[in-house]
Each structure stands twice: as structure tokens, then as C-alpha cells.
Tab-separated table of C-alpha atoms and ligand atoms in Angstrom:
chain	number	residue	atom	x	y	z
A	197	MET	CA	12.895	35.221	-22.193
A	198	THR	CA	10.011	32.509	-21.752
A	199	TYR	CA	8.410	30.575	-24.452
A	200	LEU	CA	5.453	28.300	-24.881
A	201	VAL	CA	5.632	24.421	-24.690
A	202	THR	CA	4.074	22.807	-26.732
A	203	ILE	CA	4.203	18.542	-26.298
A	204	GLY	CA	3.169	15.254	-27.586
A	205	LEU	CA	3.399	12.140	-26.653
A	206	GLU	CA	3.513	8.551	-28.785
A	207	VAL	CA	2.643	5.823	-26.398
A	208	HIS	CA	3.459	2.374	-26.572
A	209	CYS	CA	1.661	0.064	-24.325
A	210	GLN	CA	1.296	-3.722	-24.126
A	211	VAL	CA	-2.162	-5.622	-24.659
A	212	LYS	CA	-3.186	-7.514	-21.675
A	213	THR	CA	-3.287	-10.825	-23.426
A	214	ALA	CA	-2.331	-14.364	-22.903
A	215	THR	CA	-0.886	-15.124	-26.585
A	216	LYS	CA	1.231	-12.749	-28.293
A	217	MET	CA	-0.299	-10.868	-31.265
A	218	PHE	CA	0.252	-12.731	-34.509
A	219	CYS	CA	0.801	-16.971	-32.875
A	220	ALA	CA	-0.023	-18.786	-30.250
A	221	CYS	CA	2.331	-18.124	-27.933
A	222	ARG	CA	2.609	-16.824	-24.171
A	223	THR	CA	2.992	-13.671	-23.923
A	224	SER	CA	5.647	-13.302	-20.446
A	225	PHE	CA	8.156	-10.940	-18.550
A	226	GLY	CA	11.166	-12.236	-17.195
A	227	ASP	CA	10.772	-15.772	-18.258
A	228	THR	CA	14.266	-17.897	-19.426
A	229	PRO	CA	15.291	-15.390	-22.326
A	230	ASN	CA	13.838	-17.110	-26.013
A	231	SER	CA	11.776	-19.876	-24.754
A	232	HIS	CA	7.991	-18.354	-25.888
A	233	THR	CA	8.885	-18.366	-29.893
A	234	CYS	CA	7.340	-19.883	-33.021
A	235	PRO	CA	8.535	-19.317	-36.541
A	236	VAL	CA	5.808	-16.628	-36.892
A	237	CYS	CA	7.759	-14.405	-33.608
A	238	LEU	CA	11.015	-15.188	-34.511
A	239	GLY	CA	10.323	-13.662	-38.050
A	240	LEU	CA	11.272	-16.619	-40.550
A	241	PRO	CA	10.534	-16.473	-43.720
A	242	GLY	CA	7.218	-18.137	-45.003
A	243	ALA	CA	5.787	-18.144	-41.194
A	244	LEU	CA	2.045	-16.503	-41.489
A	245	PRO	CA	0.328	-14.124	-39.077
A	246	VAL	CA	-3.140	-15.318	-36.995
A	247	LEU	CA	-5.085	-11.935	-35.535
A	248	ASN	CA	-5.070	-12.413	-31.637
A	249	ARG	CA	-9.203	-10.822	-31.505
A	250	GLU	CA	-8.814	-10.397	-27.786
A	251	ALA	CA	-5.526	-7.714	-28.886
A	252	ILE	CA	-8.231	-6.141	-30.851
A	253	GLU	CA	-11.365	-6.749	-28.975
A	254	LEU	CA	-9.010	-4.494	-25.497
A	255	THR	CA	-7.516	-2.143	-28.259
A	256	LEU	CA	-11.154	-1.346	-29.139
A	257	LEU	CA	-12.555	-0.923	-25.625
A	258	ALA	CA	-9.360	1.570	-24.663
A	259	GLY	CA	-10.690	3.828	-27.812
A	260	LEU	CA	-14.242	3.698	-26.492
A	261	MET	CA	-13.363	4.930	-22.596
A	262	ILE	CA	-11.587	7.870	-23.733
A	263	GLN	CA	-14.940	8.324	-26.546
A	264	CYS	CA	-12.040	7.579	-29.752
A	265	SER	CA	-14.818	6.629	-32.976
A	266	SER	CA	-13.572	4.073	-35.276
A	267	PRO	CA	-13.206	3.358	-39.098
A	268	GLU	CA	-15.590	0.902	-40.396
A	269	ILE	CA	-12.912	-0.990	-41.953
A	270	SER	CA	-9.764	-1.361	-40.176
A	271	LYS	CA	-6.074	-3.109	-41.468
A	272	TRP	CA	-2.444	-3.252	-41.927
A	273	ASP	CA	0.143	-2.359	-42.917
A	274	ARG	CA	3.972	-3.300	-43.281
A	275	LYS	CA	6.461	-0.544	-41.738
A	276	ASN	CA	10.060	-1.687	-43.462
A	277	TYR	CA	13.220	-1.831	-41.658
A	278	PHE	CA	15.748	-3.979	-40.446
A	279	TYR	CA	17.130	-4.510	-37.184
A	280	PRO	CA	18.315	-6.979	-35.325
A	281	ASP	CA	14.966	-6.693	-32.970
A	282	MET	CA	13.120	-7.432	-35.892
A	283	PRO	CA	14.539	-9.995	-38.694
A	284	LYS	CA	11.209	-10.073	-40.876
A	285	ASN	CA	12.376	-6.665	-42.177
A	286	TYR	CA	9.675	-5.550	-41.532
A	287	GLN	CA	6.778	-4.820	-38.416
A	288	THR	CA	3.410	-5.300	-38.800
A	289	THR	CA	1.561	-2.287	-38.113
A	290	GLN	CA	-1.666	-0.407	-38.962
A	291	MET	CA	-0.695	3.227	-40.944
A	292	GLU	CA	-3.880	4.705	-42.761
A	293	LEU	CA	-7.122	3.133	-41.129
A	294	PRO	CA	-5.721	2.235	-36.850
A	295	LEU	CA	-8.701	0.947	-34.999
A	296	CYS	CA	-9.526	3.859	-33.186
A	297	ILE	CA	-9.337	7.591	-34.139
A	298	GLY	CA	-9.793	10.834	-32.218
A	299	GLY	CA	-10.879	10.578	-28.636
A	300	GLY	CA	-9.139	12.509	-25.795
A	301	VAL	CA	-7.676	11.891	-21.917
A	302	PRO	CA	-9.039	13.466	-18.706
A	303	LEU	CA	-5.685	15.014	-16.138
A	304	TYR	CA	-7.080	13.805	-13.011
A	305	ASP	CA	-6.207	16.349	-10.349
A	306	HIS	CA	-4.307	13.704	-7.941
A	307	CYS	CA	-2.693	12.335	-11.305
A	308	TYR	CA	-0.619	15.242	-11.043
A	309	PRO	CA	3.041	15.429	-9.366
A	310	THR	CA	2.617	16.487	-5.909
A	311	ASP	CA	4.569	19.312	-5.339
A	312	ALA	CA	2.122	20.309	-8.679
A	313	ARG	CA	-1.439	19.456	-7.809
A	314	LYS	CA	-1.763	23.253	-5.944
A	315	ASN	CA	-1.136	25.003	-9.207
A	316	ILE	CA	-2.862	23.475	-12.161
A	317	ALA	CA	-2.339	25.417	-14.708
A	318	ASN	CA	-5.558	24.156	-17.067
A	319	PRO	CA	-7.619	22.265	-14.349
A	320	GLY	CA	-10.150	19.817	-15.834
A	321	LYS	CA	-8.435	19.338	-18.908
A	322	VAL	CA	-8.952	17.090	-21.914
A	323	VAL	CA	-5.782	16.135	-23.582
A	324	ARG	CA	-6.972	15.166	-27.483
A	325	LEU	CA	-6.256	11.773	-29.015
A	326	ASN	CA	-4.881	11.575	-32.515
A	327	ARG	CA	-5.237	7.729	-32.993
A	328	ILE	CA	-4.820	4.445	-31.558
A	329	HIS	CA	-3.037	2.174	-33.763
A	330	LEU	CA	-1.991	-1.502	-32.851
A	331	GLU	CA	0.923	-3.279	-34.255
A	332	GLU	CA	3.200	-5.955	-32.815
A	333	ASP	CA	6.098	-5.164	-29.680
A	334	VAL	CA	10.264	-6.017	-31.135
A	335	ALA	CA	12.389	-8.730	-29.176
A	336	LYS	CA	14.499	-6.944	-26.375
A	337	SER	CA	17.834	-6.443	-26.945
A	338	THR	CA	20.393	-6.340	-24.323
A	339	HIS	CA	24.197	-4.339	-25.315
A	340	LEU	CA	27.364	-6.053	-23.035
A	341	GLY	CA	30.036	-4.374	-24.296
A	342	ASN	CA	30.525	-5.304	-28.214
A	343	SER	CA	28.087	-7.864	-28.172
A	344	SER	CA	24.496	-8.106	-27.804
A	345	LEU	CA	21.647	-9.724	-26.798
A	346	ILE	CA	18.288	-10.502	-28.052
A	347	ASP	CA	15.088	-12.284	-25.715
A	348	PHE	CA	12.384	-13.346	-28.703
A	349	ASN	CA	9.933	-13.054	-25.808
A	350	ARG	CA	8.600	-9.737	-25.720
A	351	ALA	CA	8.613	-10.133	-29.712
A	352	GLY	CA	4.825	-10.300	-30.887
A	353	THR	CA	3.285	-8.909	-27.648
A	354	PRO	CA	0.037	-7.258	-28.771
A	355	LEU	CA	1.029	-3.065	-28.330
A	356	MET	CA	-0.863	0.248	-28.553
A	357	GLU	CA	0.346	2.593	-30.142
A	358	ILE	CA	-1.453	6.097	-28.310
A	359	VAL	CA	-0.649	9.228	-29.888
A	360	SER	CA	-1.679	12.480	-28.438
A	361	GLU	CA	-2.479	15.682	-30.041
A	362	PRO	CA	0.339	18.538	-29.345
A	363	ASP	CA	-1.764	19.632	-26.591
A	364	LEU	CA	0.072	19.151	-23.352
A	365	GLU	CA	2.191	22.317	-22.020
A	366	SER	CA	4.199	21.514	-19.463
A	367	ALA	CA	6.125	18.511	-17.985
A	368	GLU	CA	3.298	18.423	-15.208
A	369	GLU	CA	0.826	18.104	-17.640
A	370	ALA	CA	3.120	15.254	-19.403
A	371	PHE	CA	3.243	13.293	-16.160
A	372	ALA	CA	-0.899	13.589	-15.158
A	373	TYR	CA	-1.626	12.768	-18.760
A	374	LEU	CA	0.633	9.771	-18.161
A	375	ARG	CA	-0.588	8.227	-14.557
A	376	SER	CA	-4.152	9.152	-15.725
A	377	LEU	CA	-3.878	7.169	-18.965
A	378	GLN	CA	-2.527	4.652	-16.752
A	379	MET	CA	-5.197	4.172	-14.635
A	380	ILE	CA	-7.699	4.258	-17.164
A	381	LEU	CA	-6.187	1.069	-19.301
A	382	GLN	CA	-5.540	-0.326	-15.956
A	383	GLN	CA	-9.353	0.603	-15.004
A	384	GLY	CA	-10.799	-1.118	-18.185
A	385	GLY	CA	-8.405	-4.301	-17.600
A	386	VAL	CA	-6.610	-3.165	-21.005
A	387	SER	CA	-3.196	-3.242	-19.479
A	388	ASP	CA	-1.549	-3.444	-16.107
A	389	ALA	CA	0.409	-0.628	-17.994
A	390	ASP	CA	3.438	-1.191	-15.536
A	391	MET	CA	6.306	1.166	-16.707
A	392	GLU	CA	8.929	-1.261	-14.668
A	393	GLU	CA	7.892	-4.291	-16.817
A	394	GLY	CA	8.123	-2.192	-20.053
A	395	GLN	CA	4.652	-3.009	-20.657
A	396	LEU	CA	4.162	1.218	-20.624
A	397	ARG	CA	6.484	2.942	-23.025
A	398	CYS	CA	6.223	6.389	-24.554
A	399	ASP	CA	7.702	8.772	-27.007
A	400	VAL	CA	8.092	12.635	-25.653
A	401	ASN	CA	7.929	15.102	-28.801
A	402	ILE	CA	8.607	18.968	-28.133
A	403	SER	CA	8.842	22.343	-29.138
A	404	LEU	CA	8.794	25.688	-28.037
A	405	ARG	CA	8.149	29.240	-29.724
A	406	HIS	CA	7.850	32.929	-28.712
A	407	HIS	CA	3.787	33.113	-29.450
A	408	ALA	CA	0.800	31.410	-29.794
A	409	THR	CA	0.650	32.945	-33.302
A	410	ASP	CA	3.683	31.616	-34.323
A	411	PRO	CA	4.262	28.244	-36.248
A	412	LEU	CA	5.513	25.490	-34.186
A	413	GLY	CA	8.691	25.094	-33.340
A	414	SER	CA	11.201	22.220	-34.320
A	415	LYS	CA	10.057	19.688	-33.074
A	416	ILE	CA	12.648	17.007	-30.628
A	417	GLU	CA	11.742	14.030	-29.742
A	418	LEU	CA	12.936	12.325	-26.886
A	419	LYS	CA	13.307	8.948	-26.721
A	420	ASN	CA	14.444	5.905	-23.590
A	421	LEU	CA	12.098	7.059	-21.390
A	422	ASN	CA	11.537	4.868	-18.731
A	423	SER	CA	9.713	6.327	-16.182
A	424	ILE	CA	6.989	8.726	-15.148
A	425	SER	CA	9.080	11.260	-12.822
A	426	ALA	CA	11.873	10.773	-15.590
A	427	ILE	CA	9.868	12.068	-18.185
A	428	ARG	CA	9.140	14.930	-16.344
A	429	ARG	CA	12.893	15.195	-15.629
A	430	ALA	CA	13.320	14.918	-19.424
A	431	ILE	CA	10.947	17.414	-20.203
A	432	HIS	CA	12.493	20.220	-17.683
A	433	PHE	CA	15.516	19.531	-18.998
A	434	GLU	CA	14.975	19.717	-22.567
A	435	ILE	CA	12.820	23.444	-21.750
A	436	GLN	CA	15.408	24.535	-20.263
A	437	ARG	CA	18.391	23.648	-23.336
A	438	GLN	CA	15.953	24.900	-25.834
A	439	SER	CA	15.277	28.039	-24.387
A	440	GLU	CA	18.945	28.730	-23.567
A	441	ASP	CA	19.622	27.743	-27.414
A	442	LEU	CA	16.628	29.968	-28.651
A	443	ASP	CA	17.581	32.861	-26.617
A	444	ARG	CA	21.335	32.551	-27.868
A	445	GLY	CA	19.952	32.638	-31.742
A	446	LEU	CA	20.144	29.277	-32.380
A	447	PRO	CA	17.406	27.671	-33.891
A	448	GLN	CA	16.702	24.131	-33.341
A	449	VAL	CA	16.543	21.370	-35.964
A	450	GLN	CA	14.559	18.448	-35.537
A	451	SER	CA	15.998	15.838	-34.068
A	452	THR	CA	15.744	13.189	-31.619
A	453	ARG	CA	17.578	12.761	-28.339
A	454	ARG	CA	17.874	10.263	-26.066
A	455	TRP	CA	17.660	11.033	-21.786
A	456	ASP	CA	20.657	9.807	-20.039
A	457	ASP	CA	18.699	9.288	-16.406
A	458	ASP	CA	22.131	9.259	-14.412
A	459	ARG	CA	23.307	12.108	-15.784
A	460	GLY	CA	20.041	14.014	-16.056
A	461	GLU	CA	20.119	15.264	-19.876
A	462	THR	CA	19.542	14.465	-23.001
A	463	GLN	CA	21.695	13.982	-25.785
A	464	LEU	CA	21.774	14.031	-29.738
A	465	MET	CA	21.191	10.791	-31.441
A	466	ARG	CA	20.171	12.044	-34.937
A	467	THR	CA	18.532	14.481	-36.641
A	468	LYS	CA	15.801	14.330	-39.509
A	469	GLU	CA	18.813	13.831	-42.414
A	470	ASP	CA	18.707	10.619	-40.806
A	471	ALA	CA	15.377	9.944	-40.726
A	472	HIS	CA	13.491	6.494	-42.656
A	473	ASP	CA	11.810	6.042	-44.988
A	474	TYR	CA	9.583	3.322	-44.050
A	475	ARG	CA	8.059	2.573	-47.416
A	476	TYR	CA	4.328	1.844	-45.747
A	477	PHE	CA	2.154	-0.858	-47.677
A	478	THR	CA	-0.758	-2.877	-46.815
A	479	CYS	CA	-0.132	-6.137	-45.529
A	480	PRO	CA	-0.630	-9.376	-47.897
A	481	ASP	CA	-0.958	-12.042	-45.248
A	482	LEU	CA	-3.442	-9.577	-43.267
A	483	LEU	CA	-7.370	-9.656	-43.443
A	484	PRO	CA	-8.863	-5.922	-42.816
A	485	ILE	CA	-10.974	-6.212	-40.062
A	486	ARG	CA	-14.983	-5.037	-39.263
A	487	THR	CA	-15.045	-2.737	-36.813
A	488	ALA	CA	-18.749	-2.887	-35.819
A	489	PRO	CA	-19.665	-6.465	-34.616
A	490	LEU	CA	-16.695	-5.880	-32.657
A	491	LEU	CA	-17.710	-2.822	-31.538
A	492	ASP	CA	-20.655	-4.126	-30.408
A	493	LYS	CA	-19.430	-7.140	-28.400
A	494	VAL	CA	-17.284	-4.803	-26.592
A	495	ARG	CA	-19.551	-1.780	-25.589
A	496	PRO	CA	-21.462	-3.468	-22.472
A	497	LEU	CA	-17.943	-3.883	-21.152
A	498	VAL	CA	-16.861	-0.541	-21.102
A	499	PRO	CA	-16.430	0.308	-17.334
A	500	GLU	CA	-17.375	3.390	-15.196
A	501	LEU	CA	-13.667	5.782	-15.635
A	502	PRO	CA	-12.349	7.177	-12.229
A	503	HIS	CA	-13.254	10.352	-12.352
A	504	GLU	CA	-17.126	8.838	-13.109
A	505	LEU	CA	-16.487	6.384	-9.977
A	506	ALA	CA	-15.045	9.430	-8.185
A	507	ALA	CA	-18.837	11.047	-9.035
A	508	ARG	CA	-20.647	8.479	-7.911
A	509	PHE	CA	-19.029	7.772	-4.328
A	510	ILE	CA	-19.177	10.969	-3.030
A	511	ASN	CA	-22.777	11.256	-4.215
A	512	ASP	CA	-23.558	7.691	-2.696
A	513	PHE	CA	-21.195	7.293	-0.330
A	514	ALA	CA	-21.169	10.507	1.323
A	515	VAL	CA	-16.959	10.734	1.212
A	516	THR	CA	-14.232	13.021	1.060
A	517	PRO	CA	-13.386	14.358	-2.926
A	518	TYR	CA	-9.662	13.048	-1.605
A	519	ASP	CA	-11.710	9.914	-0.808
A	520	ALA	CA	-13.309	9.545	-3.665
A	521	SER	CA	-10.018	10.563	-5.860
A	522	VAL	CA	-8.021	7.344	-4.081
A	523	LEU	CA	-11.119	4.936	-4.330
A	524	SER	CA	-11.180	5.362	-7.812
A	525	SER	CA	-7.791	5.098	-8.744
A	526	ASP	CA	-7.728	1.423	-8.736
A	527	ARG	CA	-10.949	-0.759	-9.604
A	528	HIS	CA	-10.326	-3.346	-7.952
A	529	LEU	CA	-9.872	-1.114	-4.777
A	530	ALA	CA	-13.137	0.607	-6.066
A	531	ALA	CA	-15.311	-2.749	-6.085
A	532	PHE	CA	-13.574	-3.716	-2.374
A	533	PHE	CA	-14.762	-0.454	-1.008
A	534	GLU	CA	-18.299	-0.610	-2.521
A	535	ALA	CA	-18.913	-3.939	-1.308
A	536	VAL	CA	-17.283	-2.930	2.227
A	537	ALA	CA	-20.263	-0.353	2.172
A	538	GLY	CA	-22.218	-2.323	1.733
A	539	THR	CA	-23.933	-2.232	-1.804
A	540	GLY	CA	-23.755	-4.641	-4.689
A	541	VAL	CA	-21.756	-3.559	-7.515
A	542	SER	CA	-19.551	-4.639	-10.579
A	543	VAL	CA	-16.118	-3.159	-11.772
A	544	GLY	CA	-14.958	-3.950	-14.863
A	545	THR	CA	-14.248	-7.319	-14.722
A	546	ALA	CA	-14.266	-7.813	-10.856
A	547	SER	CA	-17.298	-8.198	-9.091
A	548	LEU	CA	-18.000	-8.039	-5.524
A	549	GLN	CA	-21.959	-8.503	-3.849
A	550	THR	CA	-22.666	-8.135	-0.390
A	551	ARG	CA	-26.416	-8.605	0.758
A	552	SER	CA	-28.795	-5.977	0.467
A	553	SER	CA	-30.966	-5.916	3.371
A	554	SER	CA	-27.638	-5.579	5.883
A	555	PRO	CA	-27.378	-2.522	7.770
A	556	ALA	CA	-25.898	0.290	7.004
A	557	LEU	CA	-22.223	1.684	7.297
A	558	PRO	CA	-21.464	5.141	6.771
A	559	GLY	CA	-19.571	5.137	3.258
A	560	LYS	CA	-16.879	7.891	5.531
A	561	ARG	CA	-16.137	4.619	8.120
A	562	ALA	CA	-15.275	2.399	5.348
A	563	ALA	CA	-13.364	4.851	3.444
A	564	ASN	CA	-11.560	5.690	6.492
A	565	PHE	CA	-10.542	2.308	7.083
A	566	ILE	CA	-9.948	1.145	4.304
A	567	ILE	CA	-7.662	4.458	3.429
A	568	ASN	CA	-5.761	4.732	6.577
A	569	ASN	CA	-5.633	1.209	7.969
A	570	LEU	CA	-5.877	-1.487	4.569
A	571	LEU	CA	-3.923	0.364	2.177
A	572	GLY	CA	-1.248	0.867	4.814
A	573	THR	CA	-1.106	-2.668	6.046
A	574	LEU	CA	-1.691	-3.885	2.439
A	575	ASN	CA	1.645	-0.837	1.607
A	576	GLU	CA	3.665	-2.257	4.157
A	577	GLN	CA	3.418	-6.100	3.196
A	578	GLY	CA	4.124	-4.471	-0.918
A	579	ILE	CA	0.961	-6.596	-2.170
A	580	GLY	CA	-1.782	-5.488	-3.676
A	581	ILE	CA	-6.119	-4.905	-2.282
A	582	ASP	CA	-6.510	-7.669	-5.424
A	583	SER	CA	-4.620	-9.757	-3.410
A	584	CYS	CA	-5.710	-8.841	0.506
A	585	PRO	CA	-6.063	-11.954	3.013
A	586	VAL	CA	-9.092	-9.900	4.629
A	587	THR	CA	-12.599	-10.127	1.990
A	588	PRO	CA	-13.931	-6.690	2.230
A	589	GLU	CA	-17.605	-9.245	3.865
A	590	LYS	CA	-14.866	-9.299	6.685
A	591	LEU	CA	-14.466	-5.715	6.804
A	592	ARG	CA	-17.373	-4.608	6.712
A	593	ALA	CA	-18.605	-7.390	9.403
A	594	LEU	CA	-15.976	-5.477	12.019
A	595	LEU	CA	-16.925	-1.645	10.943
A	596	LEU	CA	-20.416	-3.010	11.915
A	597	LEU	CA	-19.241	-3.617	15.299
A	598	VAL	CA	-17.731	-0.317	15.481
A	599	GLU	CA	-21.024	1.715	14.530
A	600	ASP	CA	-22.929	-0.642	16.805
A	601	GLY	CA	-21.069	0.684	19.595
A	602	THR	CA	-19.751	-2.828	20.239
A	603	LEU	CA	-16.100	-1.806	19.711
A	604	ALA	CA	-14.016	1.385	20.113
A	605	ALA	CA	-12.014	2.856	16.814
A	606	ASN	CA	-8.761	1.566	18.571
A	607	GLN	CA	-10.484	-1.798	19.037
A	608	ALA	CA	-11.010	-2.184	16.006
A	609	ASN	CA	-7.945	-1.468	15.110
A	610	GLU	CA	-6.038	-4.412	17.034
A	611	VAL	CA	-9.099	-7.230	16.128
A	612	PHE	CA	-7.953	-5.643	12.351
A	613	ALA	CA	-4.257	-7.076	12.919
A	614	THR	CA	-5.441	-10.468	13.983
A	615	LEU	CA	-7.987	-10.806	11.707
A	616	TYR	CA	-5.548	-9.461	8.697
A	617	GLN	CA	-3.225	-12.642	10.035
A	618	GLU	CA	-6.524	-15.133	10.720
A	619	PRO	CA	-8.108	-14.198	8.280
A	620	ASP	CA	-10.843	-17.340	8.436
A	621	ARG	CA	-11.933	-16.103	11.769
A	622	GLU	CA	-15.115	-13.508	12.421
A	623	PRO	CA	-13.909	-10.740	13.307
A	624	ALA	CA	-17.030	-10.638	16.626
A	625	ALA	CA	-15.151	-13.826	17.035
A	626	ILE	CA	-12.199	-11.749	17.688
A	627	ALA	CA	-13.323	-9.303	19.092
A	628	THR	CA	-14.552	-11.768	21.912
A	629	THR	CA	-11.066	-13.526	22.316
A	630	LEU	CA	-8.858	-10.233	22.877
A	631	GLY	CA	-11.871	-9.379	25.847
A	632	PHE	CA	-13.224	-6.536	23.529
A	633	LYS	CA	-17.314	-7.050	24.526
A	634	PRO	CA	-19.573	-4.458	25.538
A	635	ALA	CA	-20.571	-4.725	29.248
A	636	ALA	CA	-24.132	-6.117	30.185
A	637	ALA	CA	-26.234	-2.991	31.159
A	638	GLY	CA	-27.007	-3.399	34.704
A	639	GLU	CA	-22.716	-4.192	34.555
A	640	LEU	CA	-21.556	-1.025	33.093
A	641	GLU	CA	-23.884	0.816	34.897
A	642	ALA	CA	-22.701	-0.369	38.253
A	643	LEU	CA	-19.256	-0.122	37.252
A	644	VAL	CA	-20.120	4.153	36.256
A	645	ASP	CA	-21.610	4.636	39.557
A	646	ALA	CA	-19.061	3.467	41.716
A	647	ALA	CA	-16.851	5.552	39.389
A	648	ILE	CA	-18.788	8.849	40.535
A	649	ALA	CA	-18.764	7.855	43.914
A	650	ASN	CA	-15.699	7.225	44.795
A	651	ASN	CA	-13.890	10.519	42.673
A	652	PRO	CA	-16.271	12.935	44.172
A	653	ALA	CA	-13.353	15.852	43.587
A	654	GLU	CA	-13.760	15.471	39.810
A	655	VAL	CA	-17.394	14.829	39.342
A	656	ALA	CA	-17.777	17.921	41.238
A	657	ALA	CA	-14.484	19.378	38.570
A	658	VAL	CA	-16.960	17.941	35.592
A	659	LYS	CA	-19.891	19.240	36.831
A	660	ALA	CA	-18.517	22.495	37.283
A	661	GLY	CA	-17.797	22.795	33.566
A	662	ASN	CA	-14.597	20.394	33.400
A	663	GLU	CA	-15.593	17.722	30.817
A	664	LYS	CA	-11.622	16.644	30.698
A	665	LEU	CA	-11.883	14.929	33.596
A	666	LEU	CA	-14.569	12.602	32.103
A	667	ASN	CA	-12.038	10.766	30.273
A	668	PHE	CA	-9.948	10.217	33.751
A	669	LEU	CA	-13.452	9.116	34.944
A	670	THR	CA	-14.015	6.943	31.971
A	671	GLY	CA	-10.508	5.449	32.184
A	672	GLN	CA	-11.712	4.353	35.855
A	673	VAL	CA	-14.049	2.215	34.878
A	674	MET	CA	-12.201	0.550	32.454
A	675	LYS	CA	-9.874	-0.721	34.724
A	676	ASN	CA	-12.776	-1.788	37.025
A	677	ALA	CA	-14.167	-3.659	33.803
A	678	ALA	CA	-13.946	-7.307	34.109
A	679	THR	CA	-13.853	-7.086	30.295
A	680	LYS	CA	-13.170	-4.045	27.769
A	681	PRO	CA	-15.834	-2.409	27.150
A	682	ASN	CA	-16.435	0.096	24.278
A	683	PRO	CA	-14.699	3.539	26.298
A	684	LYS	CA	-16.671	5.657	24.230
A	685	GLN	CA	-20.098	3.983	25.270
A	686	VAL	CA	-18.873	4.658	29.035
A	687	THR	CA	-17.591	8.145	28.299
A	688	GLU	CA	-21.416	8.858	27.137
A	689	LEU	CA	-23.411	7.076	30.133
A	690	LEU	CA	-20.998	9.205	32.347
A	691	ARG	CA	-21.744	11.868	30.673
A	692	LYS	CA	-25.845	11.500	30.692
A	693	LYS	CA	-25.527	10.792	34.370
A	694	LEU	CA	-23.565	13.428	35.155
A	695	LEU	CA	-24.431	16.273	33.044
B	764	ZN	ZN1	5.168	-17.038	-31.992
């Protein structure tokens, strides 16, 4: 039998601040264990927390980007439990009055898994959010045989918990949700949201039922999911497992299960009977926050969302929807593209300006080169667009040489390869060094006339309608030219003379 699937996600996302949530220790990843600690983040008795304003502002910014509202007053609570990674016996978090309430995350088509993009069940879907609250991350424990090691560098890192409503209906939607959310958080500079570095972590709640009118089935929570593709696999496994149980008349019991990526299966951790009672109460060490002044401060920083950017790229630069989705997927890439294509723009914190008086460059040409050449080269080198050695101004200068006919497309690729290695040089100078320069008008005409005179049979064939032989004649001209003219120009000249 097939069942209706209901999924809600709880995403924990580290906020991109220089220092921790309640102390001045540096946030870090991969440093010597326990090298960024103090009495506050070690949870020593009597140490008092001090709020990190930047973490609060970035969380409010995330909320504004996805249409959340905020209560007038937001406050801090203690969630009581003991665990070696939280030795002060409570986590400082937000229960009653979180920073952000409601809102929604749009699922972008290009954020679905590649094999699922042709068959999107709910195009344009927006997943409703319940809340976003801010809390402190715990220390990181590593288990080796019978001992456990604890690194407190991570303890106290600002952590947003983004809780969705149970709006997701498939593993593919959960995948698209996480990718879309990741992109939005990166766009706003709120988080790098890198799952490999543990900056983005996710718990999945999933239940099955027969009919839409039935109450929701027992909730199964999945833990230990550390990649978006693992989340997709875990949900597929769990749908299958629960369906088989239900088919055999075995009801599900509310429980928590662990995903074992090597075995490709979930395993029972605990049932509801073991659930903690955290005894939340208001944190006596921290004053509540008035959100209005902070919201006023961050509102001007709200950047265009990826879908807004994409729509503008299609409209202003006449690029295809696919190109627009690629270019809008990263704010640095979007800013780079706009600088190459030729309008001054500011996306988030990145700001690149080009002269408004410079000549026009079709957006399509800029998009094609960036997506097909530049991104390919950067991927090979394993570096991001924000570390690209070639500036947008230089790339624009290069593409303008193609636009005005000085360079053919393949010649531009060669110039680019050199420019990438020697980014201080000017594209025009590199073109000259490589011998790519248009022949003087008279010189080119003489070469074309000579080719026509020397190849009467081919010329006759062209005149009879075999235009393919234009390529042969172009080749003859190129062979005899002292410089390397743009073959497209040569072909045009031949065409003009013969047809
Ligand atoms: Zn500290």
C-alpha cells in the first residue's frame, strides 16, 4: 500500500560570527582542540554570559530574508540536562519567545536532486517555518574505544535552530529544502552553511498515514545525518521500513533512530518513554532583547534572494532561466557576473562596480563564458569565485574583444588561459603576444582576394551553393596571414565577396 508521507526538519546552523555566543573566544574549525576556551564556554561555575550582538542581528537578518516576524521582546531560557559536551548542566537557548516566528523557505527547482528535477510534484512550493531561535552549540565529542575526547572549541558557537512545519512530502522535497535554505543563508552572509564542517546539521521528523484526513502517524525522528544526500537516502529507507511495518499491521511507536550511512539503514536509539523533561525556565543571567531597533538596523542589509536575482538576470540581461539559476546560486558569483556584464551592483556585502560608460556586452556572452569556461577552470583548481585570480574588469575587457570582432571565441579561450596564469596583464596585450590581432583592413582584403584567385574550383562550388567550402577558403586565408586574424571576420568578408 502507498502512504502519505509527512516530514518536518529541524536544522541547526552555525551563525558566521568572529566570536562565540556568550564570550569573546574566537569561533574556529580544525584548530588545536581546546585552544579557544574560557570559563564561560567551558561552563565553569559562576561564569557570566555576555550576548553577541552580531549573532542576534544575523539571525534577525535570516528571518527577514524568509519573511519571518519577530516578537517585540525575545528572551533566553535554560534547557536543563547534563551531558559531557554541556557540563554546566544546561544549554542557554530560546523556548517561549524566539527571535523569529513563521516565515517560509521557497523550494528552488535547481535545488532538487538532478535526477528529480524533471518530475517536481509541487513546483513553486514554499515550506512554512515554525520558528528560528538562537542558542549555543555544544562541545564536540569523539569516541575512541572505551574513552571519549571532548573539544570545547565548538562549545558556545552561535547556533540558529530553524524549525519547519511538517510541510514536506518526500525525500526530494527535503533535499530541495536544505539546498534552498543553504543558498539563502549563504546569500545573506548569515552562515557558510557547510555541512562537511558541521556548520549545518539536520534532524528529520517523519511519519506515515493512509489518508489526508487521518491524524498524523507516530513521529519518528532521525539523527546523525551529515550530508544532504544521506538525508535523502535515510528518508527513502525510513518510508520503506515504515510502509512494510504498517502493511503488516505493526503500528509505529514515537521514537528516535540513528542513520548508519555505511549500512544504509536506520537503527532504533530510544522510544518516547526515554524522552527528557528539560524543565525550561527563563535564564536569570541574560536580559530580554527588544527586537525593533535591531530589526531597523538589519532591514537595509536584506539582499535579493536567489529567485529574485534570477528573475532580474533574465529580465535585465536576457540570459536563459538555467543560466540565471546558476548565476544566482552564489552571491559572489552573482556579483561577479553583474560586474562582467556591465552594471554596477551591490549584492549583500560584496560590491563590484564597473564604469557605466563602457560599451555594451551581451549578458548571454558573459553568462556563457563564466558558466562554461571560468567555473570549469575554478572547479578544476578547487577554488571559489571569491578567490578567482581574474578580476571581473579583466574578463569584461577580454569578452569585449570578442564582441568587437578582434578575437574569435577559441582565441579568447587561449587568451583567458594565459590571463588566468598572469592576471596582472591586460587581455589585449596577451592577445597581441599570442599573435591574435586583426589584420589591417587592406591586408585582410588582399589575402581574401588571393585565396579567391588561387582556388577557382572551391569558389565556383561556393557560388553554386556549397557554403561549407567557405570554411576551407577561410583556412587558406588564415594559413597565409602573418598575424592570426579572427576567422569569423575572414569568413564574413569571403561571404560578402562571393555571395
Ligand atoms: Zn569562551
